[in-house]
Each structure stands twice: as structure tokens, then as C-alpha cells.
Short mmCIF file of C-alpha atoms and ligand atoms in Angstrom, two decimals:
data_model
loop_
_atom_site.label_atom_id
_atom_site.label_comp_id
_atom_site.label_asym_id
_atom_site.label_seq_id
_atom_site.Cartn_x
_atom_site.Cartn_y
_atom_site.Cartn_z
CA MET A 816 22.11 9.98 -12.75
CA PRO A 817 19.58 12.32 -11.12
CA LEU A 818 16.30 10.66 -10.16
CA GLN A 819 14.31 13.50 -11.71
CA PRO A 820 15.41 15.59 -14.69
CA VAL A 821 15.81 19.27 -13.75
CA GLY A 822 12.72 21.39 -14.35
CA ILE A 823 10.62 18.61 -15.87
CA THR A 824 7.33 17.87 -14.16
CA PRO A 825 7.36 14.23 -13.01
CA PRO A 826 4.29 11.97 -13.12
CA ARG A 827 1.97 12.46 -10.13
CA ALA A 828 0.61 9.87 -7.70
CA LEU A 829 -1.98 10.40 -4.95
CA THR A 830 -2.03 8.73 -1.54
CA ILE A 831 -5.41 8.61 0.20
CA ALA A 832 -4.41 7.59 3.73
CA GLY A 833 -3.70 8.47 7.34
CA THR A 834 -0.83 10.18 9.15
CA ASP A 835 1.54 8.58 11.68
CA SER A 836 3.05 11.16 14.04
CA GLY A 837 6.09 8.91 14.43
CA GLY A 838 6.81 9.37 10.72
CA GLY A 839 7.21 5.66 10.03
CA ALA A 840 4.01 4.57 8.28
CA GLY A 841 1.03 6.01 6.44
CA ILE A 842 1.36 9.16 4.38
CA ALA A 843 4.95 9.82 5.50
CA ALA A 844 6.05 6.44 4.12
CA ASP A 845 3.99 6.95 0.96
CA LEU A 846 5.52 10.34 0.16
CA ARG A 847 9.06 9.12 0.81
CA THR A 848 8.43 6.22 -1.55
CA PHE A 849 6.87 8.37 -4.27
CA THR A 850 9.84 10.75 -4.09
CA ALA A 851 12.43 7.99 -4.21
CA CYS A 852 10.64 6.39 -7.16
CA GLY A 853 10.64 9.63 -9.16
CA VAL A 854 7.01 10.72 -8.93
CA HIS A 855 5.47 13.81 -7.35
CA GLY A 856 3.27 12.84 -4.40
CA CYS A 857 -0.14 14.35 -3.68
CA LEU A 858 -2.10 13.51 -0.54
CA ALA A 859 -5.64 13.23 0.72
CA VAL A 860 -5.53 12.90 4.52
CA CYS A 861 -8.24 10.58 5.88
CA ALA A 862 -7.23 10.41 9.54
CA VAL A 863 -4.66 11.78 11.94
CA THR A 864 -3.23 9.21 14.32
CA VAL A 865 -1.42 9.94 17.56
CA GLN A 866 1.32 7.34 17.68
CA ASN A 867 4.97 6.58 18.20
CA SER A 868 7.10 3.49 17.73
CA VAL A 869 5.34 1.75 20.64
CA GLY A 870 1.71 2.14 19.61
CA VAL A 871 -1.31 4.20 18.60
CA THR A 872 -3.05 6.23 21.32
CA GLY A 873 -5.44 8.29 19.19
CA VAL A 874 -7.29 8.05 15.88
CA HIS A 875 -9.01 11.16 14.52
CA PRO A 876 -10.89 10.71 11.24
CA ILE A 877 -11.17 13.68 8.88
CA PRO A 878 -14.72 14.65 7.80
CA PRO A 879 -15.60 12.64 4.65
CA ASP A 880 -16.42 15.71 2.52
CA ILE A 881 -12.94 17.10 3.23
CA VAL A 882 -11.37 13.81 2.17
CA ALA A 883 -13.36 13.93 -1.08
CA GLY A 884 -12.46 17.61 -1.55
CA GLN A 885 -8.74 16.85 -1.38
CA ILE A 886 -9.06 14.11 -4.03
CA LEU A 887 -11.13 16.23 -6.42
CA SER A 888 -8.96 19.29 -5.94
CA VAL A 889 -5.71 17.61 -6.99
CA ALA A 890 -7.19 15.32 -9.64
CA GLY A 891 -8.71 18.25 -11.52
CA ASP A 892 -5.73 20.59 -11.38
CA ILE A 893 -2.57 18.54 -11.00
CA GLY A 894 -3.60 15.38 -12.85
CA LEU A 895 -2.80 11.90 -11.55
CA GLY A 896 -0.97 8.93 -13.05
CA ALA A 897 -2.04 6.63 -10.21
CA ALA A 898 -3.68 6.64 -6.78
CA LYS A 899 -3.43 4.41 -3.72
CA THR A 900 -5.41 4.09 -0.51
CA GLY A 901 -4.09 3.21 2.95
CA MET A 902 -5.78 3.92 6.29
CA LEU A 903 -9.35 4.99 5.54
CA ALA A 904 -10.69 4.72 9.11
CA SER A 905 -14.47 4.52 8.59
CA THR A 906 -17.33 3.44 6.34
CA GLU A 907 -18.28 7.07 5.73
CA ILE A 908 -14.79 7.89 4.47
CA ILE A 909 -14.74 4.80 2.24
CA GLU A 910 -18.08 5.91 0.76
CA ALA A 911 -16.71 9.40 0.12
CA VAL A 912 -13.51 8.02 -1.43
CA ALA A 913 -15.46 5.71 -3.77
CA ALA A 914 -17.69 8.57 -4.95
CA ALA A 915 -14.75 10.98 -5.37
CA CYS A 916 -12.77 8.38 -7.32
CA ASP A 917 -15.68 7.97 -9.74
CA GLU A 918 -15.95 11.72 -10.19
CA ALA A 919 -12.18 12.07 -10.68
CA ASP A 920 -11.98 9.11 -13.12
CA ILE A 921 -9.81 7.09 -10.70
CA GLY A 922 -10.17 3.29 -10.69
CA ALA A 923 -9.75 0.12 -12.70
CA ASP A 924 -10.61 0.58 -16.38
CA ARG A 925 -10.66 4.35 -15.88
CA GLY A 926 -8.08 7.09 -16.52
CA THR A 927 -6.09 6.63 -13.30
CA PRO A 928 -5.24 3.19 -11.88
CA LEU A 929 -6.10 2.62 -8.21
CA VAL A 930 -4.18 0.47 -5.71
CA ILE A 931 -6.12 -0.48 -2.58
CA ASP A 932 -4.08 -1.46 0.48
CA PRO A 933 -6.84 -2.57 2.87
CA VAL A 934 -5.22 -1.30 6.08
CA ALA A 935 -7.11 -2.55 9.14
CA ALA A 936 -4.61 -2.40 12.02
CA SER A 937 -1.11 -1.27 12.97
CA MET A 938 1.64 -3.85 13.43
CA HIS A 939 0.95 -3.65 17.18
CA GLY A 940 -2.66 -4.66 16.51
CA ASP A 941 -4.09 -1.20 17.19
CA PRO A 942 -7.27 -0.79 15.09
CA LEU A 943 -7.03 1.71 12.21
CA LEU A 944 -10.41 0.83 10.68
CA ALA A 945 -13.88 0.49 12.19
CA ASP A 946 -14.91 -3.22 12.22
CA SER A 947 -18.12 -2.31 10.40
CA ALA A 948 -16.10 -0.81 7.52
CA LEU A 949 -14.80 -4.14 6.19
CA ASP A 950 -17.93 -4.60 4.16
CA ALA A 951 -17.52 -1.18 2.57
CA PHE A 952 -14.01 -2.21 1.50
CA ARG A 953 -15.36 -5.35 -0.14
CA THR A 954 -18.35 -3.81 -1.86
CA LEU A 955 -17.28 -0.23 -2.64
CA LEU A 956 -13.53 -0.33 -3.17
CA PHE A 957 -12.49 -3.78 -4.40
CA PRO A 958 -14.64 -3.57 -7.56
CA ARG A 959 -12.97 -0.23 -8.33
CA ALA A 960 -9.43 -1.51 -7.70
CA THR A 961 -6.73 -2.12 -10.28
CA LEU A 962 -4.93 -4.09 -7.56
CA ILE A 963 -5.53 -4.92 -3.89
CA THR A 964 -2.58 -5.69 -1.59
CA PRO A 965 -3.76 -7.39 1.63
CA ASN A 966 -1.40 -9.02 4.13
CA LEU A 967 -2.44 -12.29 5.75
CA ASP A 968 -4.13 -10.63 8.74
CA GLU A 969 -6.23 -8.55 6.37
CA VAL A 970 -6.97 -11.66 4.26
CA ARG A 971 -8.39 -13.34 7.39
CA LEU A 972 -10.58 -10.34 8.22
CA LEU A 973 -11.82 -9.99 4.64
CA THR A 974 -12.36 -13.64 3.71
CA ASP A 975 -12.25 -15.71 6.94
CA ILE A 976 -9.43 -17.70 5.34
CA ASP A 977 -6.57 -18.37 7.75
CA VAL A 978 -3.58 -18.73 5.45
CA HIS A 979 -1.01 -21.11 6.92
CA ASP A 980 0.48 -22.57 3.76
CA ARG A 981 0.97 -21.80 0.07
CA THR A 982 -2.17 -23.71 -0.99
CA ALA A 983 -4.32 -21.50 1.22
CA GLN A 984 -2.51 -18.42 -0.13
CA TYR A 985 -3.62 -19.46 -3.64
CA ASP A 986 -7.18 -20.12 -2.40
CA ALA A 987 -7.33 -16.70 -0.73
CA ALA A 988 -6.13 -14.99 -3.92
CA LYS A 989 -8.96 -16.65 -5.87
CA VAL A 990 -11.62 -15.70 -3.30
CA LEU A 991 -10.38 -12.10 -3.15
CA TYR A 992 -10.29 -11.90 -6.94
CA GLY A 993 -13.96 -12.90 -6.87
CA LEU A 994 -14.71 -9.70 -4.93
CA GLY A 995 -14.01 -7.65 -8.05
CA ALA A 996 -10.44 -6.30 -8.09
CA ARG A 997 -8.67 -6.72 -11.45
CA CYS A 998 -5.56 -8.08 -9.70
CA VAL A 999 -4.82 -9.38 -6.21
CA LEU A 1000 -1.48 -9.44 -4.38
CA VAL A 1001 -1.61 -11.68 -1.30
CA LYS A 1002 1.49 -10.71 0.66
CA GLY A 1003 3.11 -13.63 2.43
CA GLY A 1004 5.09 -11.70 5.05
CA HIS A 1005 3.44 -13.49 7.96
CA LEU A 1006 3.46 -17.00 6.50
CA ALA A 1007 5.09 -19.39 8.98
CA GLU A 1008 5.80 -21.97 6.27
CA ASP A 1009 8.36 -19.66 4.68
CA THR A 1010 11.25 -19.30 7.08
CA GLU A 1011 13.96 -17.91 4.86
CA VAL A 1012 11.88 -16.54 2.02
CA CYS A 1013 8.82 -14.36 1.94
CA VAL A 1014 6.63 -15.17 -1.07
CA ASP A 1015 4.01 -12.68 -2.27
CA LEU A 1016 1.44 -14.05 -4.71
CA LEU A 1017 0.00 -12.05 -7.60
CA TYR A 1018 -3.18 -13.23 -9.35
CA ASP A 1019 -4.78 -11.49 -12.32
CA GLY A 1020 -7.69 -13.86 -12.78
CA SER A 1021 -5.85 -16.16 -15.17
CA GLU A 1022 -2.22 -16.36 -14.09
CA PHE A 1023 -0.50 -16.70 -10.72
CA THR A 1024 2.96 -15.19 -10.19
CA GLU A 1025 5.02 -16.01 -7.10
CA LEU A 1026 7.35 -13.23 -5.99
CA PRO A 1027 9.92 -14.58 -3.55
CA GLY A 1028 12.22 -12.37 -1.51
CA PRO A 1029 14.53 -12.83 1.45
CA ARG A 1030 13.09 -12.66 4.97
CA PHE A 1031 15.03 -10.42 7.34
CA ALA A 1032 15.26 -11.08 11.07
CA THR A 1033 14.17 -7.61 12.11
CA GLY A 1034 11.22 -6.04 13.91
CA ASN A 1035 11.86 -2.79 12.07
CA THR A 1036 9.24 -3.28 9.37
CA HIS A 1037 6.85 -0.46 10.32
CA GLY A 1038 5.42 1.08 7.13
CA GLY A 1039 6.44 -1.87 4.95
CA GLY A 1040 2.97 -2.42 3.49
CA ASP A 1041 2.53 1.27 2.76
CA THR A 1042 5.92 1.40 1.06
CA MET A 1043 5.06 -1.64 -1.10
CA ALA A 1044 1.68 -0.24 -2.24
CA SER A 1045 3.19 3.21 -2.88
CA ALA A 1046 6.05 1.81 -4.93
CA ILE A 1047 3.46 -0.06 -7.04
CA ALA A 1048 1.42 3.13 -7.50
CA ALA A 1049 4.57 5.07 -8.41
CA ARG A 1050 5.49 2.57 -11.10
CA LEU A 1051 1.92 2.55 -12.45
CA ALA A 1052 2.14 6.36 -12.65
CA LEU A 1053 5.35 5.92 -14.64
CA GLY A 1054 3.51 3.65 -17.07
CA ASP A 1055 4.41 0.12 -15.94
CA PRO A 1056 1.85 -2.66 -16.37
CA VAL A 1057 0.68 -4.12 -13.02
CA ARG A 1058 2.96 -7.17 -13.16
CA ASP A 1059 6.10 -5.05 -13.72
CA ALA A 1060 5.04 -2.51 -11.10
CA VAL A 1061 4.58 -5.27 -8.50
CA ALA A 1062 7.91 -6.93 -9.36
CA PHE A 1063 9.66 -3.55 -9.04
CA ALA A 1064 7.94 -2.84 -5.71
CA LYS A 1065 8.95 -6.22 -4.30
CA ARG A 1066 12.61 -5.55 -5.11
CA TYR A 1067 12.24 -2.03 -3.76
CA LEU A 1068 10.74 -3.23 -0.46
CA VAL A 1069 13.46 -5.85 0.04
CA GLN A 1070 16.02 -3.04 -0.04
CA ALA A 1071 13.85 -0.83 2.19
CA VAL A 1072 13.69 -3.60 4.83
CA ARG A 1073 17.41 -4.32 4.43
CA HIS A 1074 18.07 -0.63 5.23
CA SER A 1075 15.46 -0.36 8.03
CA TYR A 1076 16.57 1.18 11.29
CA PRO A 1077 15.66 1.24 14.99
CA LEU A 1078 13.58 4.19 16.15
CA GLY A 1079 12.23 4.77 19.66
CA ALA A 1080 11.52 1.86 21.98
CA GLY A 1081 9.30 -0.10 19.59
CA HIS A 1082 9.31 -1.03 15.91
CA GLY A 1083 11.49 1.05 13.61
CA PRO A 1084 10.52 1.90 10.02
CA VAL A 1085 11.62 0.46 6.72
CA SER A 1086 13.78 2.91 4.83
CA ALA A 1087 11.88 4.00 1.74
CA LEU A 1088 14.69 6.44 1.04
CA TRP A 1089 17.42 3.79 0.67
CA ARG A 1090 17.60 4.78 -2.99
CA ILE A 1091 18.39 8.45 -2.32
CA SER A 1092 22.11 9.19 -2.10
CA THR A 1093 23.41 10.62 1.17
CA ASP A 1094 26.25 12.30 -0.71
CA GLN A 1095 26.10 15.97 0.35
CA SER A 1096 28.53 17.29 -2.28
CA PHE A 1097 26.48 19.32 -4.73
O1 LIG B 185 1.25 0.37 7.95
C1 LIG B 185 -0.11 0.54 8.04
C2 LIG B 185 -0.46 1.92 8.49
C3 LIG B 185 -1.04 2.78 7.62
N1 LIG B 185 -1.37 4.04 7.96
C4 LIG B 185 -1.14 4.50 9.19
C5 LIG B 185 -0.54 3.68 10.14
C6 LIG B 185 -0.19 2.35 9.79
C7 LIG B 185 0.43 1.47 10.75
O2 LIG B 185 0.66 1.80 11.87
O3 LIG B 185 -0.30 4.15 11.35
C8 LIG B 185 -1.52 5.90 9.53
#
């Protein structure tokens, strides 16, 4: 069955994020995921990074008014079923994104749901966000978020909670929920307690849902967080409630990691396109 019916406009999702010249993470991963999940991807570029599979050697933020302009331009004309943020780089860009989202009716309890992936660093530890911008995340974006999707490193930066076991993962979800997002997904990818499974934890303020998945022995997980958040946004654009969107994205990411591949001398990317057939006979 074709992923998209011929000639029918699919739902649209917007990624507000940075580029990775190696093509593994950031906007490249987001657009692959949107496509594979059957939505049309729009993009607001927040920063250009100079990087390959080994590391990041340059970060070049886009002027905040141009970031806002991209969001308002597509929201008004193309219409959006969901939006997600990734690398936002600076406090000034976060401020511009928050204001543009309000103007474009993007955010929790508004017309377009908003997924916030609070990207702070690359998997090599290269900074992708100014240290001073963490507060802007907490105060300007979390209250506007339908869902936030931090990994455990980001949880530590945002809450000072060092999650080493499941109990602390629950505690962190509660603290993060207190910062104003409607739902919180604390991803467990880096939890040492789980050797064969990787348990992500969803909390909506009343109910916790554990989402277990297999852990793969691979370093080729570059872009995994972006792929997860984009798959959630894609499913929200298609009309799923948050819980269903997150469950879909978890299954989707498991396959993307299963199909990940080596690239360059460093970490290879997850394969967001695992769902697209490689059959060339058309
Ligand atoms: O995966 C997080 C991420 C997001 N956005 C950009 C990145 C990375 C990780 O390297 O480079 C642009």
C-alpha cells in the first residue's frame, strides 16, 4: 500500500531545529521521519552546524527574526497539524520561537500541538545550546509544550536529578511535569539499570506509562532522539492522542535503531527510512 495516496495533500508537521552537515541528526532526521510517517515536513532552521560523524566543529545560529519568520510563513499559508523543536541554540532564538508559536497558534491547548525535544548537546558531548538558555527552555517553552522528550543527560541539566534507577526516573518525570508541560516523556536510553531493555516513561500528570523496548549493542544511534520526537509529531499531525503517538514512535525508533548503519569514522545514524521500500520497480 502506498504511504501517501496519490495527489492528496498529507497532514503537515513543522520542525524547528538545526542542521547537521553529516545528514544524521537534526532537520535531516526530522524530514526523513516525517516523510516515512506520511506527513509533509516544513522546516524552520535555527542553526547551521558544521559536523560529521566524529563531532561538531562549528555552530552558527540563525538570526531570531528569521527563525520566527519561517514559522509564521508556513503556519499561515501551509497550515500545520503539529510542530516540534530540536536544536534551538540560544536564549534569543527560544524567545523568538515562543513568541512565533503564540502568534501562529502553536502549543498545548492551542490549534497545533507542540513537541519540545530539549536538545542540549550532541552524542559526543559537543554543546548545541548556550548554558544560559536552559532557563528559557524551562520558563518559555515547557509551559507551551504538549509533550517534552528529554533524555537522561538533559534531565540532569534541567532538574539536577541524576537518574540512575527507575525510581529516580519517576521522580524526574514528576518534577519536569511541574514545569508546565502537559505530558513528559523521560527517555531511559542511558539508564545503566536496564541492560537488555530500554524503558521510556510517559507521565501525563495522573498516569505513568512505561514503554519498554529492546536495547541494541550499537553506537550507531546518532539522530535517535530527533527521530523519536519527529515520529511523535507526525502521529499527532495525523490525529493520534499523545499516548498513541508516543507508543507508535517508540516502535518506530526500535526499528530505526535496528536498521542503523555505520557512517564515517564515528557514530552512524539511525535509519528513519527503514519503513520506505527499496524496491525500485515502479
Ligand atoms: O540529536 C540531537 C541533535 C539535534 N540537532 C542537531 C544535532 C544533534 C546531534 O548531534 O547535530 C543539529
